Amino acid sequence: MKKKEMIIILKKFKNVFLSLLLIMCILPVNILAYSDYLLVSGKNIGINIKSDGIMVVGMYSVNGISPGKDANINLGDRIIKINNKKVNNINEMVSMISNASNKDSIKITYVRGNSQGSTNLKLIKSSDGTYKTGLYVKDEISGVGTLTYVDPESKMYGALGHEIIDKNTSLKMEIKDGKIYRSEVTGITKSSNGNPGEKNAIFYTNEVFGNIEKNTQSGIFGNYTDSTAGANWLLYTSTVGNQNANI
């Protein structure tokens, strides 16, 4: 082999090696494997999720003044600090306001969308002597839904098939954590013209079936910890595909 041909081969080998090295750097080393089949459920579950921050879901006026509007707070803002101290739930928020040395106003740090901001919220003393914020807030949502499937290998589950939103703001609930529970259907409210029907159920907070890690447009997802998935069928993932549906 001539020296010139050898140089060309070495250059090609170098280019291929560098390309492979680049691909190895870009692709993740650990790739999640899916089971060959899923346990299909359909059983009822109770749902409780904790908000990642205290969500502002409404405002009211005190003595003709709206503190929330004056502080430029928006519906859907999530309060994460009071006077520069982290606040996790409504009880902590009430305690911090009650123990604040300055009752004229408090500093609120909030999350709005993907950004963080702060503002001073004026407290209004009502006729009964308590200090009002003019804010309606929420730190959790509870309800019932349907368990869709459980992956027998990873123990991950999917449920609902849609995201959980706050009905006051129509915004997706950003979750800190949550749990699913055993639940029983107690009745059905029939639909009527202009009014959708609903399923009535109860759930048992002492019987936890799993946690909630994600709230997405496709549903809620987490780890299933109950020993029985309550599944009646096996769905082989190789049979899953896009099909036509009629209502």
CSV table of C-alpha atoms in Angstrom, one decimal:
chain,number,residue,atom,x,y,z
A,1,MET,CA,0.0,0.0,0.0
A,2,LYS,CA,1.3,3.4,-0.9
A,3,LYS,CA,2.0,6.1,1.6
A,4,LYS,CA,-0.6,8.4,0.1
A,5,GLU,CA,-3.3,5.8,0.3
A,6,MET,CA,-2.4,5.0,3.9
A,7,ILE,CA,-2.8,8.7,4.8
A,8,ILE,CA,-6.2,8.9,3.2
A,9,ILE,CA,-7.4,5.7,5.1
A,10,LEU,CA,-6.1,7.1,8.4
A,11,LYS,CA,-8.0,10.4,7.8
A,12,LYS,CA,-11.2,8.6,7.1
A,13,PHE,CA,-10.8,6.4,10.2
A,14,LYS,CA,-10.1,9.6,12.2
A,15,ASN,CA,-13.3,11.2,10.9
A,16,VAL,CA,-15.4,8.1,11.6
A,17,PHE,CA,-13.9,7.8,15.1
A,18,LEU,CA,-14.7,11.5,15.9
A,19,SER,CA,-18.2,11.1,14.6
A,20,LEU,CA,-18.8,8.0,16.8
A,21,LEU,CA,-17.3,9.9,19.8
A,22,LEU,CA,-19.7,12.8,19.2
A,23,ILE,CA,-22.7,10.6,19.0
A,24,MET,CA,-21.7,8.8,22.3
A,25,CYS,CA,-21.4,12.2,24.0
A,26,ILE,CA,-24.9,13.4,22.7
A,27,LEU,CA,-26.9,10.2,23.4
A,28,PRO,CA,-27.7,9.3,27.0
A,29,VAL,CA,-25.9,6.3,28.4
A,30,ASN,CA,-28.9,5.1,30.3
A,31,ILE,CA,-32.0,4.5,28.0
A,32,LEU,CA,-35.3,3.6,29.7
A,33,ALA,CA,-36.6,0.2,28.6
A,34,TYR,CA,-40.4,-0.3,28.4
A,35,SER,CA,-42.1,-3.6,29.3
A,36,ASP,CA,-43.5,-5.8,26.6
A,37,TYR,CA,-47.0,-5.5,28.1
A,38,LEU,CA,-49.0,-3.2,30.5
A,39,LEU,CA,-51.6,-4.1,33.1
A,40,VAL,CA,-54.7,-2.4,31.9
A,41,SER,CA,-56.9,-1.2,34.8
A,42,GLY,CA,-59.9,1.1,34.7
A,43,LYS,CA,-60.6,1.0,38.5
A,44,ASN,CA,-61.5,4.1,40.4
A,45,ILE,CA,-58.8,6.0,42.5
A,46,GLY,CA,-58.8,8.9,44.8
A,47,ILE,CA,-56.4,11.7,44.0
A,48,ASN,CA,-54.8,14.4,46.2
A,49,ILE,CA,-52.1,16.8,44.9
A,50,LYS,CA,-50.2,19.4,46.8
A,51,SER,CA,-49.5,22.7,44.9
A,52,ASP,CA,-45.9,23.8,44.3
A,53,GLY,CA,-46.5,27.1,46.1
A,54,ILE,CA,-49.7,28.6,47.4
A,55,MET,CA,-51.9,29.4,44.3
A,56,VAL,CA,-53.9,32.6,44.2
A,57,VAL,CA,-57.3,31.6,42.9
A,58,GLY,CA,-59.3,34.8,43.6
A,59,MET,CA,-59.4,38.3,45.2
A,60,TYR,CA,-61.8,40.2,47.4
A,61,SER,CA,-62.1,43.8,48.7
A,62,VAL,CA,-61.8,44.8,52.3
A,63,ASN,CA,-63.3,48.2,53.3
A,64,GLY,CA,-63.5,49.1,49.6
A,65,ILE,CA,-59.8,48.2,49.0
A,66,SER,CA,-58.4,45.3,47.0
A,67,PRO,CA,-54.9,44.6,48.3
A,68,GLY,CA,-54.2,42.0,45.7
A,69,LYS,CA,-55.0,44.2,42.7
A,70,ASP,CA,-53.0,47.1,44.3
A,71,ALA,CA,-50.0,44.8,44.6
A,72,ASN,CA,-50.3,43.7,41.0
A,73,ILE,CA,-50.9,40.1,41.9
A,74,ASN,CA,-52.4,37.9,39.2
A,75,LEU,CA,-54.7,34.9,39.5
A,76,GLY,CA,-52.5,31.8,39.1
A,77,ASP,CA,-49.5,33.3,40.9
A,78,ARG,CA,-47.9,30.9,43.3
A,79,ILE,CA,-46.7,32.4,46.6
A,80,ILE,CA,-43.4,30.8,47.7
A,81,LYS,CA,-42.2,33.2,50.4
A,82,ILE,CA,-43.5,35.6,53.0
A,83,ASN,CA,-41.1,38.3,54.2
A,84,ASN,CA,-38.2,36.3,52.5
A,85,LYS,CA,-39.1,33.1,54.4
A,86,LYS,CA,-40.2,30.0,52.5
A,87,VAL,CA,-43.9,29.1,52.9
A,88,ASN,CA,-45.2,25.6,52.1
A,89,ASN,CA,-48.9,25.8,52.8
A,90,ILE,CA,-51.8,28.0,53.8
A,91,ASN,CA,-51.4,27.2,57.6
A,92,GLU,CA,-47.8,28.4,57.5
A,93,MET,CA,-48.9,31.5,55.5
A,94,VAL,CA,-51.6,32.4,58.1
A,95,SER,CA,-49.1,31.9,61.0
A,96,MET,CA,-46.4,34.1,59.3
A,97,ILE,CA,-48.9,36.9,58.8
A,98,SER,CA,-50.2,36.7,62.3
A,99,ASN,CA,-46.6,36.8,63.7
A,100,ALA,CA,-45.4,39.5,61.4
A,101,SER,CA,-43.9,42.5,63.3
A,102,ASN,CA,-45.2,44.9,60.6
A,103,LYS,CA,-48.9,44.5,60.1
A,104,ASP,CA,-49.1,47.3,57.6
A,105,SER,CA,-47.7,45.2,54.7
A,106,ILE,CA,-45.9,42.0,54.0
A,107,LYS,CA,-43.4,41.1,51.2
A,108,ILE,CA,-44.6,38.3,48.9
A,109,THR,CA,-42.4,36.4,46.6
A,110,TYR,CA,-44.3,34.5,43.9
A,111,VAL,CA,-43.8,32.5,40.7
A,112,ARG,CA,-45.7,33.6,37.6
A,113,GLY,CA,-45.2,31.2,34.7
A,114,ASN,CA,-41.5,30.7,34.3
A,115,SER,CA,-40.4,33.8,36.2
A,116,GLN,CA,-40.2,34.9,39.8
A,117,GLY,CA,-41.2,38.2,41.3
A,118,SER,CA,-41.9,40.0,44.5
A,119,THR,CA,-44.3,42.7,45.7
A,120,ASN,CA,-45.5,44.4,48.9
A,121,LEU,CA,-49.0,43.4,49.9
A,122,LYS,CA,-50.9,45.8,52.1
A,123,LEU,CA,-52.9,44.2,55.0
A,124,ILE,CA,-56.3,45.6,55.8
A,125,LYS,CA,-57.6,45.5,59.3
A,126,SER,CA,-61.2,44.4,59.3
A,127,SER,CA,-64.0,45.4,61.7
A,128,ASP,CA,-63.4,42.2,63.8
A,129,GLY,CA,-59.8,43.2,64.3
A,130,THR,CA,-58.2,40.6,62.0
A,131,TYR,CA,-55.8,41.5,59.2
A,132,LYS,CA,-57.0,40.6,55.7
A,133,THR,CA,-54.9,39.9,52.5
A,134,GLY,CA,-57.7,40.2,50.0
A,135,LEU,CA,-56.6,36.9,48.5
A,136,TYR,CA,-58.3,33.6,48.0
A,137,VAL,CA,-55.6,30.9,48.0
A,138,LYS,CA,-55.3,27.2,47.5
A,139,ASP,CA,-52.6,24.7,48.3
A,140,GLU,CA,-54.1,21.3,47.3
A,141,ILE,CA,-56.7,19.7,45.1
A,142,SER,CA,-58.6,16.4,45.8
A,143,GLY,CA,-60.9,14.4,43.5
A,144,VAL,CA,-61.4,11.0,41.9
A,145,GLY,CA,-60.4,9.5,38.6
A,146,THR,CA,-59.6,6.3,36.7
A,147,LEU,CA,-56.3,4.3,36.8
A,148,THR,CA,-55.4,3.6,33.2
A,149,TYR,CA,-52.5,1.3,33.3
A,150,VAL,CA,-49.6,0.0,35.4
A,151,ASP,CA,-46.2,-1.0,34.0
A,152,PRO,CA,-45.4,-4.3,35.8
A,153,GLU,CA,-41.6,-3.9,35.4
A,154,SER,CA,-41.0,-0.3,36.4
A,155,LYS,CA,-44.2,0.0,38.6
A,156,MET,CA,-45.0,3.3,36.9
A,157,TYR,CA,-48.7,4.1,36.3
A,158,GLY,CA,-50.7,6.4,34.2
A,159,ALA,CA,-54.2,7.8,35.2
A,160,LEU,CA,-56.9,10.2,34.1
A,161,GLY,CA,-55.7,10.9,30.5
A,162,HIS,CA,-55.8,14.6,31.0
A,163,GLU,CA,-54.1,17.3,33.2
A,164,ILE,CA,-55.5,18.5,36.5
A,165,ILE,CA,-56.4,22.2,36.4
A,166,ASP,CA,-57.7,24.6,39.0
A,167,LYS,CA,-61.4,25.4,38.2
A,168,ASN,CA,-61.1,29.0,39.4
A,169,THR,CA,-58.2,30.0,37.2
A,170,SER,CA,-58.4,27.3,34.5
A,171,LEU,CA,-54.6,26.8,34.9
A,172,LYS,CA,-52.7,23.6,35.3
A,173,MET,CA,-51.9,22.8,38.9
A,174,GLU,CA,-48.1,22.8,39.3
A,175,ILE,CA,-47.5,20.0,41.8
A,176,LYS,CA,-45.0,19.5,44.6
A,177,ASP,CA,-46.2,16.0,45.4
A,178,GLY,CA,-49.3,13.9,45.7
A,179,LYS,CA,-50.9,10.5,46.3
A,180,ILE,CA,-53.5,8.2,44.9
A,181,TYR,CA,-55.8,6.1,47.1
A,182,ARG,CA,-58.3,3.3,47.1
A,183,SER,CA,-61.7,4.6,46.0
A,184,GLU,CA,-65.2,3.3,45.6
A,185,VAL,CA,-67.9,4.7,43.3
A,186,THR,CA,-71.1,5.6,45.3
A,187,GLY,CA,-73.3,6.7,42.5
A,188,ILE,CA,-73.7,8.5,39.1
A,189,THR,CA,-75.2,11.9,38.5
A,190,LYS,CA,-76.9,11.6,35.1
A,191,SER,CA,-76.3,14.3,32.5
A,192,SER,CA,-78.9,16.6,31.2
A,193,ASN,CA,-79.1,19.1,28.4
A,194,GLY,CA,-76.3,21.6,29.0
A,195,ASN,CA,-75.1,19.9,32.2
A,196,PRO,CA,-72.5,17.1,32.1
A,197,GLY,CA,-72.9,14.1,34.3
A,198,GLU,CA,-70.5,13.0,36.9
A,199,LYS,CA,-69.2,10.1,38.9
A,200,ASN,CA,-69.7,10.2,42.7
A,201,ALA,CA,-67.1,8.4,44.8
A,202,ILE,CA,-65.3,8.3,48.1
A,203,PHE,CA,-61.7,7.5,48.8
A,204,TYR,CA,-59.7,6.2,51.8
A,205,THR,CA,-56.6,8.3,52.8
A,206,ASN,CA,-55.4,5.4,54.9
A,207,GLU,CA,-55.0,3.1,51.8
A,208,VAL,CA,-52.4,4.7,49.6
A,209,PHE,CA,-51.9,3.1,46.1
A,210,GLY,CA,-49.0,5.3,45.0
A,211,ASN,CA,-47.5,8.8,44.6
A,212,ILE,CA,-47.9,11.4,42.0
A,213,GLU,CA,-44.8,12.8,40.3
A,214,LYS,CA,-46.1,14.5,37.1
A,215,ASN,CA,-49.3,16.4,36.1
A,216,THR,CA,-49.3,16.5,32.2
A,217,GLN,CA,-51.7,17.0,29.3
A,218,SER,CA,-51.7,13.2,29.0
A,219,GLY,CA,-52.6,12.6,32.6
A,220,ILE,CA,-50.9,12.0,36.0
A,221,PHE,CA,-48.0,9.7,36.4
A,222,GLY,CA,-46.1,8.2,39.4
A,223,ASN,CA,-45.0,5.0,41.2
A,224,TYR,CA,-47.7,2.4,41.9
A,225,THR,CA,-47.1,0.8,45.3
A,226,ASP,CA,-50.2,-1.4,45.8
A,227,SER,CA,-49.5,-5.1,45.6
A,228,THR,CA,-52.4,-5.7,43.2
A,229,ALA,CA,-52.9,-3.5,40.1
A,230,GLY,CA,-56.5,-4.4,39.8
A,231,ALA,CA,-56.0,-5.2,36.2
A,232,ASN,CA,-58.2,-7.5,34.2
A,233,TRP,CA,-56.3,-7.5,30.9
A,234,LEU,CA,-52.8,-7.5,29.5
A,235,LEU,CA,-52.1,-5.0,26.7
A,236,TYR,CA,-49.1,-5.8,24.6
A,237,THR,CA,-47.2,-2.6,23.7
A,238,SER,CA,-46.5,-4.0,20.2
A,239,THR,CA,-50.2,-3.8,19.4
A,240,VAL,CA,-50.5,-0.1,20.4
A,241,GLY,CA,-51.0,2.3,17.5
A,242,ASN,CA,-53.1,5.1,16.1
A,243,GLN,CA,-56.7,4.1,15.2
A,244,ASN,CA,-59.9,5.9,14.3
A,245,ALA,CA,-62.4,6.6,17.0
A,246,ASN,CA,-66.0,7.6,16.8
A,247,ILE,CA,-68.3,9.1,19.4
